[in-house]
């Protein structure tokens, strides 16, 4: 994130004369510096010379398109800036836009205000001229309103900065599938060509045998070192330690982690999928390896679920440096007590230890599916706190992102016989409304579960990608949501013809 830039782009025009334009540039630089210094904005904010004519706008947009470090543009009209001069540039721009509707002064200088001040500080109408054109062009953008020193304004811009950083990461990203989809499963399927057109990432398959070759080449010394690391940071079960009955299983888990990571780094992959139905030549389902690689920032989807792998990677980049973790998740089973219904989330093995509330235990247990050796895995509980689940589905004519805000809770009782990592949560607005909404919306059982990524981040993502988003939160009413789904069917059917 540190290398990426937001370009702070100010609009004006020539009518006001050189002195006013010099002042516009000075003020604009001051705002750009303040935003650059803001701890809530993780990207560099770079001042760009004030734009006053169509050629300058075109040149800047061309420069932004070809700049590898420019993740997005923040637009602001200090004065009036006749917006037809922006058409040529903005229609060719392929970087995300935030429109910051602000002004240099916070307060009116009641005693001193004169017409020179009025002409210099015209964002109140200059930004409306810009807003009209953005709407006329059907430009995707985030509009942020308020004084630039306002912490809420900086936080909203910072949230967007994280999303454009993750969007930047997604462009050209490669995802690797070891094996295909779990047989007969529908929701994990989808159109990979449409996904590459919409999101900019590619998904391709690789033979498990190719992975096995890489695993076989991992050295004993590398495995010794990784097993020592496991003992240093986890509570390792005695039978897995050196000299224990199952130490070889742990060593094989380490071999898988090293081998898969090597395969991913060699191929330049940002995430991967596995499927328990295609493990030919692998002794265990890679549980520990997938847990550890998620914690390092890789996307992961089980059962061939490449959409969740890509979404999880995106969420990991958004969350970089924020407190709380982000994991692959599956809605597994329910506590249906009317006094407080809850969802128990887990997977066969692959939950990311970034959401562990305490030191994870490294254990070995049988796995009743897949017919392989007992796999090693990290076992832990997730902490209490606000969180969300997000899922990306392919409806045939479009992608839909579905988000449910939840409150994670600590289990009221221990789960001594549950040999996997898990999280427990309560859905907003309530169990029945949330789950009926999720099911009507076609939400998958696989999600990205996060304590750090917010609905605002995911709304910004959907806006940039141009996809549908359905949010289930404290305000959701089931029948209104069902209407939204019906209307969206029509809108997204027609939308490709509504554009400029
Ligand atoms: Mn699953």
Coordinates of C-alpha atoms and ligand atoms in Angstrom, one line a residue:
X1 CA 0.0 0.0 0.0
X2 CA 2.8 2.4 0.8
X3 CA 3.9 2.7 -2.8
X4 CA 0.5 3.5 -4.1
X5 CA -0.8 7.0 -4.8
X6 CA -4.0 8.9 -4.9
X7 CA -3.8 11.8 -7.2
X8 CA -5.4 14.9 -5.8
X9 CA -6.8 16.7 -8.9
X10 CA -8.3 20.2 -8.7
X11 CA -10.4 21.7 -11.3
X12 CA -10.7 25.5 -12.2
X13 CA -10.7 27.6 -15.3
X14 CA -8.8 30.6 -16.8
X15 CA -11.5 33.3 -16.2
X16 CA -10.3 34.3 -12.8
X17 CA -6.8 35.3 -13.7
X18 CA -3.3 34.2 -12.7
X19 CA -3.4 35.4 -9.1
X20 CA -6.6 33.5 -8.3
X21 CA -5.2 30.4 -10.0
X22 CA -2.0 30.7 -7.9
X23 CA -4.1 30.8 -4.8
X24 CA -6.1 27.8 -5.9
X25 CA -2.9 25.8 -6.4
X26 CA -1.6 26.9 -2.9
X27 CA -4.8 25.9 -1.2
X28 CA -5.1 22.7 -3.1
X29 CA -1.5 21.7 -2.1
X30 CA -2.3 22.4 1.5
X31 CA -5.3 20.1 1.4
X32 CA -3.3 17.4 -0.4
X33 CA -0.6 17.6 2.2
X34 CA -3.1 17.3 5.1
X35 CA -4.7 14.3 3.5
X36 CA -1.3 12.7 2.8
X37 CA -0.4 13.2 6.5
X38 CA -3.8 11.8 7.7
X39 CA -3.3 8.5 9.6
X40 CA -6.7 7.3 8.3
X41 CA -5.5 7.4 4.7
X42 CA -2.9 4.7 4.1
X43 CA -1.9 5.7 0.5
X44 CA 0.2 8.7 -0.6
X45 CA -1.9 11.7 -1.6
X46 CA -0.1 13.5 -4.4
X47 CA -0.9 17.0 -5.5
X48 CA -1.3 17.4 -9.3
X49 CA -1.2 20.8 -11.1
X50 CA -4.6 22.6 -11.3
X51 CA -6.6 21.8 -14.5
X52 CA -8.0 24.6 -16.5
X53 CA -8.6 23.3 -20.0
X54 CA -9.6 20.1 -21.9
X55 CA -6.1 19.2 -23.1
X56 CA -4.7 19.3 -19.5
X57 CA -7.6 17.0 -18.3
X58 CA -6.9 14.6 -21.1
X59 CA -3.2 14.5 -20.5
X60 CA -3.6 13.9 -16.8
X61 CA -6.1 11.1 -17.4
X62 CA -3.7 9.4 -19.9
X63 CA -0.9 9.8 -17.4
X64 CA -3.0 8.3 -14.6
X65 CA -4.0 5.3 -16.8
X66 CA -0.4 4.5 -17.5
X67 CA 1.0 5.2 -14.1
X68 CA 1.7 1.8 -12.3
X69 CA 1.5 3.5 -8.9
X70 CA -1.7 5.6 -9.4
X71 CA -4.5 3.7 -7.7
X72 CA -7.2 6.4 -8.0
X73 CA -8.1 10.0 -8.5
X74 CA -9.6 12.4 -6.0
X75 CA -11.4 15.2 -7.8
X76 CA -12.4 18.6 -6.4
X77 CA -13.5 21.8 -8.0
X78 CA -12.0 24.7 -6.0
X79 CA -13.7 27.2 -8.3
X80 CA -16.2 26.7 -11.1
X81 CA -14.7 24.4 -13.8
X82 CA -17.0 24.1 -16.8
X83 CA -17.4 20.4 -17.0
X84 CA -17.5 19.8 -20.8
X85 CA -13.7 20.3 -20.6
X86 CA -13.6 17.1 -18.5
X87 CA -15.5 14.8 -20.9
X88 CA -12.6 13.8 -23.1
X89 CA -10.4 12.9 -20.1
X90 CA -12.9 11.2 -17.9
X91 CA -14.3 9.0 -20.7
X92 CA -10.9 7.6 -21.3
X93 CA -9.9 7.2 -17.6
X94 CA -9.7 3.7 -16.3
X95 CA -8.8 4.4 -12.6
X96 CA -11.3 4.7 -9.8
X97 CA -12.6 8.2 -8.9
X98 CA -13.6 9.8 -5.6
X99 CA -15.3 13.2 -5.8
X100 CA -14.4 15.1 -2.6
X101 CA -17.0 17.8 -2.2
X102 CA -15.2 20.2 0.2
X103 CA -13.9 23.8 0.3
X104 CA -10.7 25.3 1.5
X105 CA -12.1 27.4 4.3
X106 CA -14.2 25.7 6.9
X107 CA -16.1 28.8 8.1
X108 CA -17.4 31.9 6.3
X109 CA -15.2 34.9 7.1
X110 CA -18.3 36.9 8.1
X111 CA -16.6 40.3 8.6
X112 CA -14.2 40.1 5.6
X113 CA -16.1 38.3 2.9
X114 CA -16.2 40.1 -0.4
X115 CA -16.7 39.1 -4.1
X116 CA -13.0 38.0 -4.5
X117 CA -13.5 35.5 -1.7
X118 CA -16.8 34.4 -3.3
X119 CA -15.1 33.8 -6.7
X120 CA -12.1 31.9 -5.2
X121 CA -14.2 29.6 -3.1
X122 CA -17.0 28.2 -5.3
X123 CA -16.9 24.5 -4.8
X124 CA -20.5 24.7 -3.7
X125 CA -21.5 25.3 -7.3
X126 CA -18.4 24.1 -9.1
X127 CA -18.7 20.6 -7.7
X128 CA -22.4 20.5 -8.7
X129 CA -21.3 21.2 -12.3
X130 CA -18.8 18.4 -12.0
X131 CA -21.4 16.1 -10.3
X132 CA -23.9 16.7 -13.2
X133 CA -21.3 15.6 -15.7
X134 CA -20.3 12.5 -13.7
X135 CA -23.9 11.5 -13.5
X136 CA -24.4 12.3 -17.2
X137 CA -21.4 10.1 -18.1
X138 CA -22.8 7.4 -15.7
X139 CA -19.4 7.4 -14.0
X140 CA -18.9 5.1 -11.1
X141 CA -17.5 7.2 -8.2
X142 CA -17.7 7.8 -4.4
X143 CA -18.9 11.2 -3.4
X144 CA -17.6 12.4 0.0
X145 CA -19.0 15.6 1.5
X146 CA -17.5 17.7 4.2
X147 CA -14.6 19.8 5.2
X148 CA -11.3 18.1 4.5
X149 CA -10.1 18.4 8.1
X150 CA -13.2 16.5 9.3
X151 CA -12.1 13.1 10.7
X152 CA -15.2 11.5 9.2
X153 CA -14.3 12.8 5.8
X154 CA -10.8 11.5 6.1
X155 CA -12.0 8.1 7.3
X156 CA -14.4 7.8 4.3
X157 CA -11.6 8.7 1.9
X158 CA -9.3 6.3 3.8
X159 CA -11.8 3.5 3.4
X160 CA -11.9 4.2 -0.3
X161 CA -8.1 4.3 -0.4
X162 CA -8.0 0.8 1.0
X163 CA -10.5 -0.4 -1.6
X164 CA -8.7 1.2 -4.6
X165 CA -5.5 -0.4 -3.3
X166 CA -7.2 -3.8 -3.3
X167 CA -8.7 -3.1 -6.7
X168 CA -5.2 -2.2 -8.0
X169 CA -4.0 -5.5 -6.5
X170 CA -6.8 -7.4 -8.3
X171 CA -6.0 -6.0 -11.8
X172 CA -3.9 -8.7 -13.5
X173 CA -4.0 -10.9 -10.4
X174 CA -3.7 -14.7 -11.0
X175 CA -5.6 -17.4 -9.1
X176 CA -4.7 -21.0 -9.3
X177 CA -7.1 -23.9 -9.0
X178 CA -5.8 -27.3 -8.0
X179 CA -8.4 -29.5 -9.5
X180 CA -11.9 -28.3 -10.6
X181 CA -15.1 -27.7 -8.7
X182 CA -16.5 -30.1 -6.2
X183 CA -18.7 -32.4 -8.3
X184 CA -22.3 -31.3 -8.8
X185 CA -22.0 -28.1 -6.6
X186 CA -23.7 -25.1 -8.2
X187 CA -22.9 -22.0 -6.2
X188 CA -19.1 -22.3 -6.4
X189 CA -19.3 -22.4 -10.2
X190 CA -19.3 -19.3 -12.4
X191 CA -18.1 -17.7 -15.6
X192 CA -14.3 -17.1 -15.4
X193 CA -14.4 -15.1 -18.6
X194 CA -17.0 -12.8 -17.2
X195 CA -15.0 -12.5 -14.0
X196 CA -11.9 -11.5 -15.8
X197 CA -13.8 -8.9 -17.8
X198 CA -15.5 -7.5 -14.7
X199 CA -12.8 -7.8 -12.0
X200 CA -9.5 -8.0 -13.9
X201 CA -8.2 -11.2 -12.4
X202 CA -7.7 -14.6 -14.1
X203 CA -8.4 -18.1 -12.9
X204 CA -6.7 -21.1 -14.3
X205 CA -6.3 -24.7 -13.4
X206 CA -3.2 -26.7 -12.6
X207 CA -2.8 -30.4 -12.2
X208 CA -2.4 -31.7 -8.6
X209 CA 0.5 -33.8 -10.0
X210 CA 2.4 -30.6 -10.8
X211 CA 2.0 -29.5 -7.2
X212 CA 3.0 -32.9 -5.9
X213 CA 6.3 -32.6 -7.8
X214 CA 7.0 -29.3 -6.0
X215 CA 6.1 -30.9 -2.7
X216 CA 8.5 -33.8 -3.3
X217 CA 11.4 -31.4 -3.8
X218 CA 11.0 -29.7 -0.4
X219 CA 14.1 -30.4 1.7
X220 CA 14.2 -32.0 5.2
X221 CA 16.0 -28.9 6.5
X222 CA 13.2 -26.6 5.4
X223 CA 10.6 -28.9 7.0
X224 CA 12.7 -29.0 10.3
X225 CA 12.8 -25.2 10.4
X226 CA 9.0 -24.9 9.8
X227 CA 8.2 -27.5 12.4
X228 CA 10.3 -25.6 14.9
X229 CA 8.4 -22.4 14.0
X230 CA 5.1 -24.2 14.6
X231 CA 6.3 -25.3 18.1
X232 CA 7.3 -21.7 18.8
X233 CA 4.0 -20.1 18.0
X234 CA 1.3 -22.7 18.5
X235 CA 0.3 -25.1 21.2
X236 CA 1.4 -28.3 19.4
X237 CA -0.2 -31.6 20.5
X238 CA 2.3 -33.9 22.0
X239 CA 1.8 -36.7 19.4
X240 CA 2.8 -34.2 16.7
X241 CA 6.0 -33.1 18.3
X242 CA 9.4 -34.6 17.4
X243 CA 9.4 -38.2 18.7
X244 CA 5.5 -38.2 18.9
X245 CA 3.5 -40.9 17.1
X246 CA 2.2 -38.5 14.5
X247 CA 5.2 -36.3 14.0
X248 CA 5.5 -37.5 10.4
X249 CA 2.0 -36.1 9.7
X250 CA 3.1 -32.7 11.0
X251 CA 6.1 -32.9 8.8
X252 CA 3.9 -33.6 5.8
X253 CA 1.7 -30.6 6.7
X254 CA 4.9 -28.4 6.7
X255 CA 5.9 -29.9 3.3
X256 CA 2.5 -28.9 2.0
X257 CA 2.8 -25.4 3.3
X258 CA 6.3 -24.9 1.8
X259 CA 5.4 -26.6 -1.5
X260 CA 2.1 -24.8 -2.1
X261 CA 3.7 -21.4 -1.2
X262 CA 6.5 -22.2 -3.6
X263 CA 4.1 -23.1 -6.4
X264 CA 2.2 -19.8 -5.8
X265 CA 5.2 -17.5 -5.6
X266 CA 6.8 -19.2 -8.7
X267 CA 3.6 -18.8 -10.7
X268 CA 2.9 -15.3 -9.3
X269 CA -0.5 -16.4 -7.8
X270 CA -2.4 -14.3 -5.2
X271 CA -4.7 -17.1 -4.2
X272 CA -5.8 -20.7 -4.9
X273 CA -8.4 -23.3 -4.5
X274 CA -8.3 -27.0 -3.5
X275 CA -10.9 -29.7 -3.6
X276 CA -11.0 -32.9 -1.5
X277 CA -12.2 -34.8 -4.6
X278 CA -8.9 -34.2 -6.4
X279 CA -6.0 -34.8 -4.1
X280 CA -4.2 -37.4 -6.2
X281 CA -0.7 -37.9 -4.9
X282 CA -1.3 -35.8 -1.8
X283 CA -1.4 -37.7 1.5
X284 CA -3.6 -35.2 3.4
X285 CA -6.1 -32.5 2.5
X286 CA -4.0 -29.3 2.9
X287 CA -5.6 -27.9 6.1
X288 CA -2.8 -26.3 8.1
X289 CA -1.1 -25.1 4.9
X290 CA -4.2 -23.3 3.7
X291 CA -4.7 -21.8 7.2
X292 CA -1.2 -20.5 7.3
X293 CA -1.2 -19.2 3.7
X294 CA -4.4 -17.3 4.3
X295 CA -2.7 -15.7 7.3
X296 CA 0.1 -14.6 4.9
X297 CA -2.5 -12.8 2.7
X298 CA -3.3 -15.4 0.0
X299 CA -6.8 -15.9 -1.1
X300 CA -8.3 -19.3 -0.5
X301 CA -11.4 -21.1 -1.5
X302 CA -12.3 -24.8 -0.8
X303 CA -14.0 -27.2 -3.2
X304 CA -12.8 -25.2 -6.2
X305 CA -14.4 -22.0 -5.0
X306 CA -12.4 -19.5 -7.0
X307 CA -14.8 -16.6 -6.5
X308 CA -14.4 -16.8 -2.7
X309 CA -10.6 -17.1 -3.1
X310 CA -10.5 -13.9 -5.1
X311 CA -12.9 -12.1 -2.8
X312 CA -10.9 -13.2 0.3
X313 CA -7.7 -11.9 -1.3
X314 CA -9.4 -8.6 -2.0
X315 CA -10.6 -8.4 1.6
X316 CA -7.2 -9.2 2.9
X317 CA -5.7 -6.3 1.0
X318 CA -8.4 -3.9 2.2
X319 CA -7.8 -5.0 5.8
X320 CA -4.0 -4.7 5.7
X321 CA -2.7 -3.2 8.9
X322 CA -6.2 -2.9 10.5
X323 CA -7.0 -4.6 13.8
X324 CA -9.1 -7.9 13.5
X325 CA -8.7 -10.7 11.1
X326 CA -10.2 -12.0 7.9
X327 CA -10.9 -15.6 6.9
X328 CA -12.5 -18.0 4.5
X329 CA -15.7 -19.1 6.3
X330 CA -18.7 -21.4 5.9
X331 CA -22.1 -21.2 7.6
X332 CA -22.0 -24.6 9.1
X333 CA -24.7 -25.3 11.7
X334 CA -27.2 -23.3 13.8
X335 CA -28.1 -22.8 17.5
X336 CA -31.8 -22.2 17.1
X337 CA -32.7 -21.3 20.6
X338 CA -35.4 -18.6 20.2
X339 CA -33.8 -16.7 23.1
X340 CA -30.7 -16.0 21.0
X341 CA -30.2 -17.9 17.7
X342 CA -26.6 -18.1 16.5
X343 CA -24.7 -19.4 13.5
X344 CA -21.6 -21.6 14.0
X345 CA -19.2 -21.0 11.2
X346 CA -16.3 -23.3 10.4
X347 CA -14.9 -25.5 7.6
X348 CA -13.5 -29.0 7.3
X349 CA -10.2 -27.4 8.3
X350 CA -9.5 -24.1 6.5
X351 CA -10.1 -21.1 8.8
X352 CA -7.5 -18.4 8.9
X353 CA -5.7 -18.0 12.3
X354 CA -5.8 -14.2 11.8
X355 CA -9.2 -14.5 13.6
X356 CA -7.9 -16.6 16.5
X357 CA -8.8 -15.1 19.9
X358 CA -5.9 -17.0 21.6
X359 CA -2.9 -19.1 20.8
X360 CA -4.1 -21.8 18.3
X361 CA -3.7 -25.4 19.1
X362 CA -2.1 -27.5 16.4
X363 CA -3.8 -30.9 16.4
X364 CA -4.4 -34.0 14.3
X365 CA -7.8 -35.7 13.9
X366 CA -9.5 -37.9 11.3
X367 CA -11.4 -36.3 8.5
X368 CA -14.6 -38.2 7.5
X369 CA -14.5 -37.1 3.9
X370 CA -12.0 -37.4 1.1
X371 CA -10.5 -40.8 2.1
X372 CA -6.9 -39.5 2.9
X373 CA -4.7 -39.6 5.9
X374 CA -5.7 -37.7 9.0
X375 CA -4.8 -34.0 8.4
X376 CA -3.1 -31.6 10.8
X377 CA -5.0 -28.3 11.5
X378 CA -5.0 -25.3 13.8
X379 CA -8.0 -25.3 16.3
X380 CA -9.2 -22.0 17.9
X381 CA -12.2 -19.9 18.7
X382 CA -12.8 -16.4 17.2
X383 CA -13.3 -13.4 19.4
X384 CA -16.5 -11.4 20.0
X385 CA -17.1 -8.2 18.1
X386 CA -18.7 -6.6 15.0
X387 CA -17.9 -8.6 11.8
X388 CA -19.5 -9.4 8.5
X389 CA -19.9 -12.1 6.0
X390 CA -19.5 -11.4 2.3
X391 CA -20.2 -13.7 -0.7
X392 CA -19.9 -13.3 -4.4
X393 CA -22.3 -15.2 -6.6
X394 CA -22.7 -15.5 -10.4
X395 CA -26.4 -15.1 -11.4
X396 CA -25.7 -15.9 -15.0
X397 CA -26.1 -12.4 -16.4
X398 CA -24.1 -10.7 -13.5
X399 CA -22.2 -11.0 -10.3
X400 CA -24.0 -10.2 -7.0
X401 CA -22.1 -9.4 -3.8
X402 CA -24.1 -10.1 -0.7
X403 CA -23.1 -8.8 2.7
X404 CA -24.5 -9.6 6.1
X405 CA -23.4 -7.6 9.1
X406 CA -23.1 -9.8 12.3
X407 CA -22.0 -9.7 15.9
X408 CA -19.5 -12.4 16.6
X409 CA -19.9 -13.8 20.1
X410 CA -17.9 -16.0 22.4
X411 CA -19.5 -19.5 22.8
X412 CA -21.3 -19.8 26.1
X413 CA -20.1 -23.4 26.4
X414 CA -16.8 -25.1 25.6
X415 CA -16.8 -27.2 22.4
X416 CA -14.3 -29.9 23.6
X417 CA -15.1 -32.4 20.8
X418 CA -15.1 -30.0 17.8
X419 CA -11.7 -30.5 16.2
X420 CA -11.7 -27.4 13.9
X421 CA -11.3 -23.7 14.2
X422 CA -14.7 -21.9 14.4
X423 CA -16.5 -18.6 14.8
X424 CA -20.0 -18.0 16.4
X425 CA -22.1 -15.0 15.5
X426 CA -25.6 -13.4 15.6
X427 CA -26.9 -12.0 12.4
X428 CA -28.3 -8.4 11.9
X429 CA -31.1 -7.4 11.9
X430 CA -32.1 -10.8 13.4
X431 CA -31.6 -14.5 12.6
X432 CA -34.8 -15.1 10.6
X433 CA -34.7 -11.9 8.6
X434 CA -31.0 -12.2 7.8
X435 CA -31.1 -15.8 6.7
X436 CA -34.3 -15.4 4.7
X437 CA -32.7 -12.4 2.9
X438 CA -29.5 -14.3 2.3
X439 CA -31.3 -17.2 0.8
X440 CA -33.6 -15.1 -1.3
X441 CA -30.5 -13.2 -2.6
X442 CA -28.9 -16.6 -3.5
X443 CA -25.9 -16.1 -1.1
X444 CA -23.4 -19.0 -0.9
X445 CA -22.4 -21.1 2.1
X446 CA -18.8 -19.9 1.6
X447 CA -17.9 -16.4 2.6
X448 CA -15.2 -14.0 3.4
X449 CA -15.6 -13.3 7.2
X450 CA -14.0 -10.2 8.5
X451 CA -13.7 -8.1 11.7
X452 CA -11.8 -5.4 9.7
X453 CA -13.6 -5.0 6.3
X454 CA -16.7 -3.0 6.5
X455 CA -19.9 -2.6 4.5
X456 CA -18.6 0.7 3.3
X457 CA -15.5 -1.0 1.9
X458 CA -17.6 -3.5 0.0
X459 CA -20.0 -0.9 -1.3
X460 CA -17.0 1.0 -2.7
X461 CA -15.7 -2.2 -4.3
X462 CA -19.1 -2.9 -5.9
X463 CA -19.2 0.6 -7.2
X464 CA -15.8 0.4 -8.8
X465 CA -16.4 -3.1 -10.3
X466 CA -19.9 -2.1 -11.5
X467 CA -21.6 -5.1 -9.8
X468 CA -24.7 -5.5 -7.7
X469 CA -24.4 -5.3 -4.0
X470 CA -27.1 -6.5 -1.5
X471 CA -26.6 -5.5 2.1
X472 CA -28.3 -7.2 5.0
X473 CA -27.9 -5.0 8.1
X474 CA -29.7 -3.6 11.1
X475 CA -32.1 -1.7 8.8
X476 CA -33.1 -4.6 6.6
X477 CA -36.8 -5.4 6.2
X478 CA -37.4 -8.7 4.4
X479 CA -40.2 -7.5 2.1
X480 CA -38.2 -4.4 1.1
X481 CA -35.2 -6.5 0.4
X482 CA -37.3 -8.9 -1.8
X483 CA -38.5 -5.9 -3.8
X484 CA -34.9 -4.6 -4.2
X485 CA -34.0 -8.0 -5.6
X486 CA -36.9 -7.9 -8.1
X487 CA -36.0 -4.3 -9.2
X488 CA -32.4 -5.2 -9.5
X489 CA -33.3 -8.0 -11.9
X490 CA -34.8 -5.4 -14.2
X491 CA -32.1 -2.8 -13.6
X492 CA -29.2 -5.1 -14.3
X493 CA -30.9 -6.5 -17.3
X494 CA -31.2 -3.1 -18.8
X495 CA -28.1 -1.4 -17.4
X496 CA -25.7 -2.5 -20.2
X497 CA -27.9 -0.4 -22.5
X498 CA -28.2 2.7 -20.2
X499 CA -24.6 3.7 -20.3
X500 CA -23.2 6.7 -22.1
Ligands
LIG1 MN1 -17.1 -25.8 1.9

